[in-house]
Coordinates of C-alpha atoms in Angstrom, one line a residue:
M123 CA 51.8 -12.8 43.7
L124 CA 50.8 -9.4 44.8
I125 CA 48.7 -9.3 48.0
I126 CA 46.5 -6.3 48.4
G127 CA 44.2 -5.8 51.4
L128 CA 42.5 -3.4 53.7
L129 CA 43.0 -3.3 57.4
F130 CA 40.7 -1.5 59.8
D131 CA 41.0 -0.9 63.5
N132 CA 38.8 1.2 65.7
Y133 CA 40.6 4.4 64.6
N134 CA 42.2 4.0 61.2
K135 CA 41.9 2.4 57.8
Y136 CA 44.9 1.1 56.0
F137 CA 45.5 -0.1 52.5
I138 CA 48.0 -2.9 52.3
V139 CA 50.0 -3.6 49.1
G140 CA 52.6 -6.3 49.5
K141 CA 54.6 -5.5 52.5
H142 CA 53.6 -1.9 52.6
M143 CA 50.8 -0.4 54.7
V144 CA 49.4 3.0 53.7
K145 CA 46.9 4.9 55.8
L146 CA 43.8 5.8 53.7
N147 CA 43.0 9.5 53.6
D148 CA 39.5 11.0 53.7
I149 CA 39.2 10.9 49.9
Y150 CA 38.2 7.2 50.1
R151 CA 35.3 8.0 52.5
K152 CA 33.2 9.1 49.6
S153 CA 30.3 6.9 48.4
Q154 CA 32.4 5.3 45.6
P155 CA 35.2 2.9 46.4
P156 CA 38.7 3.6 45.1
K157 CA 39.2 2.6 41.4
I158 CA 41.9 0.1 42.4
S159 CA 39.2 -2.2 43.9
A160 CA 38.2 -3.2 40.4
W161 CA 41.6 -4.8 40.0
I162 CA 41.3 -6.9 43.1
D163 CA 39.8 -10.4 42.6
L164 CA 38.6 -11.1 46.2
H165 CA 37.2 -8.5 48.6
C166 CA 36.5 -10.2 52.0
E167 CA 35.0 -8.3 54.9
L168 CA 36.1 -9.9 58.2
A169 CA 34.8 -8.8 61.5
A170 CA 36.8 -9.1 64.7
V171 CA 35.9 -12.2 66.7
P172 CA 34.9 -11.3 70.3
F173 CA 37.2 -12.9 72.9
S174 CA 34.3 -14.7 74.5
D175 CA 33.7 -16.5 71.2
L176 CA 37.3 -17.6 70.6
S177 CA 37.2 -20.3 73.2
K178 CA 33.9 -21.7 71.9
M179 CA 35.1 -22.2 68.3
A180 CA 35.1 -25.7 67.0
P181 CA 38.0 -26.8 64.8
G182 CA 37.5 -26.1 61.2
E183 CA 38.7 -28.0 58.1
P184 CA 42.3 -29.0 58.6
S185 CA 45.0 -27.1 56.6
A186 CA 46.2 -30.4 55.0
A187 CA 42.7 -31.0 53.5
I188 CA 42.5 -27.5 52.2
R189 CA 45.9 -27.8 50.7
E190 CA 44.9 -31.0 48.9
R191 CA 41.8 -29.3 47.4
V192 CA 43.9 -26.4 46.2
I193 CA 46.5 -28.7 44.7
K194 CA 43.7 -30.6 42.9
A195 CA 42.1 -27.4 41.6
R196 CA 45.5 -26.2 40.3
Q197 CA 46.0 -29.5 38.5
I198 CA 42.6 -29.2 36.9
Q199 CA 43.5 -25.7 35.7
E200 CA 46.9 -26.7 34.4
A201 CA 45.2 -29.6 32.5
R202 CA 42.5 -27.2 31.1
F203 CA 45.1 -24.8 29.8
K204 CA 47.9 -27.2 28.8
E205 CA 47.5 -26.3 25.1
I206 CA 47.4 -22.6 25.6
K207 CA 50.8 -20.8 25.9
G208 CA 51.2 -18.5 28.8
V209 CA 48.0 -19.5 30.6
H210 CA 48.2 -21.7 33.6
C211 CA 45.3 -20.7 35.8
N212 CA 41.9 -19.2 35.7
A213 CA 43.1 -15.7 36.7
Q214 CA 44.9 -15.6 33.3
M215 CA 41.9 -16.4 31.2
S216 CA 41.0 -14.0 28.3
E217 CA 37.4 -12.9 27.7
R218 CA 37.1 -15.7 25.1
M219 CA 38.3 -18.3 27.6
I220 CA 36.0 -17.0 30.2
H221 CA 33.0 -17.7 27.9
Q222 CA 34.4 -21.1 27.0
Y223 CA 35.3 -22.4 30.5
A224 CA 33.3 -20.3 33.0
E225 CA 30.0 -19.6 31.2
P226 CA 27.2 -19.9 33.8
D227 CA 23.8 -21.5 33.2
A228 CA 20.7 -19.3 32.6
S229 CA 19.6 -19.0 36.2
S230 CA 23.2 -18.2 37.3
M231 CA 23.4 -15.6 34.5
E232 CA 20.2 -14.0 35.8
M233 CA 21.7 -13.9 39.4
L234 CA 24.8 -12.3 38.0
R235 CA 22.8 -9.7 36.0
M236 CA 20.8 -8.7 39.1
A237 CA 24.0 -8.3 41.1
M238 CA 25.7 -6.3 38.3
E239 CA 22.7 -3.9 38.2
R240 CA 22.1 -3.6 42.0
L241 CA 25.8 -3.2 42.9
K242 CA 26.6 -1.2 39.7
L243 CA 29.5 -3.4 38.9
S244 CA 32.0 -2.7 36.1
A245 CA 32.8 -4.9 33.1
R246 CA 36.1 -5.8 34.9
A247 CA 34.1 -6.9 38.0
Y248 CA 32.0 -9.1 35.7
S249 CA 35.1 -10.9 34.3
R250 CA 36.6 -11.2 37.8
I251 CA 33.4 -12.7 39.2
L252 CA 33.4 -15.4 36.4
K253 CA 37.1 -16.2 36.9
V254 CA 36.6 -16.5 40.7
A255 CA 33.5 -18.6 40.2
R256 CA 35.4 -20.9 37.9
T257 CA 38.1 -21.3 40.6
I258 CA 35.4 -22.0 43.2
A259 CA 33.9 -24.6 41.0
D260 CA 37.4 -26.2 40.5
L261 CA 37.8 -26.3 44.3
D262 CA 34.4 -27.9 44.5
G263 CA 35.3 -30.5 41.9
S264 CA 32.6 -29.3 39.6
E265 CA 32.9 -29.3 35.8
K266 CA 30.3 -26.5 35.4
V267 CA 30.1 -23.2 37.1
E268 CA 26.8 -23.4 39.1
S269 CA 24.7 -20.7 40.8
M270 CA 26.3 -21.4 44.2
H271 CA 29.7 -20.7 42.7
I272 CA 28.5 -17.4 41.2
A273 CA 26.8 -16.4 44.4
E274 CA 30.0 -17.0 46.4
A275 CA 32.1 -15.1 43.9
I276 CA 29.6 -12.1 44.0
G277 CA 30.0 -12.2 47.8
Y278 CA 33.7 -11.5 47.4
R279 CA 33.1 -8.1 45.7
N280 CA 32.5 -6.1 49.0
L281 CA 34.4 -3.1 47.9
D282 CA 32.3 -2.7 44.8
R283 CA 29.3 -1.8 46.9
G284 CA 28.5 1.9 46.9
D285 CA 28.1 2.0 50.7
W286 CA 31.4 0.4 51.7
A287 CA 32.7 3.4 53.5
E288 CA 29.6 3.8 55.6
R289 CA 29.7 0.2 56.6
G290 CA 33.2 0.6 57.9
V291 CA 34.6 -1.6 55.1

């Protein structure tokens, strides 16, 4: 698994690939994100939590519960693709499989169409959104990809927004 991320502090922006951290140069401050963003499935913008809020935070979902949901979702995916050689999870789906297993309903498709147009997303982003939405639906225990799954998957495409550099993302 290759982990790619962006790290920002008050002074610098870094691009993280695996164990390596590279400082972004000014070329990435233009209005368009770097092309590599289209290859990343999840883009999550995380703001620093102020110290005063850290002590007020209530405990979240326990790691053991999250682990169980992930294991169940992986089992669902393995069962879904058991007859297909070389495919074990949603990330490996072909375009045909995406239409077979991750096809959203009409209202979800309209939401996706609006996001694609407003954010000027690529065809690759479209496929990635549907794959991620299918995974979110699996984590949710849902047989169908619903609008809430599409909405969450669209939310993970932060770097595709044209204003990402101005927002400090």
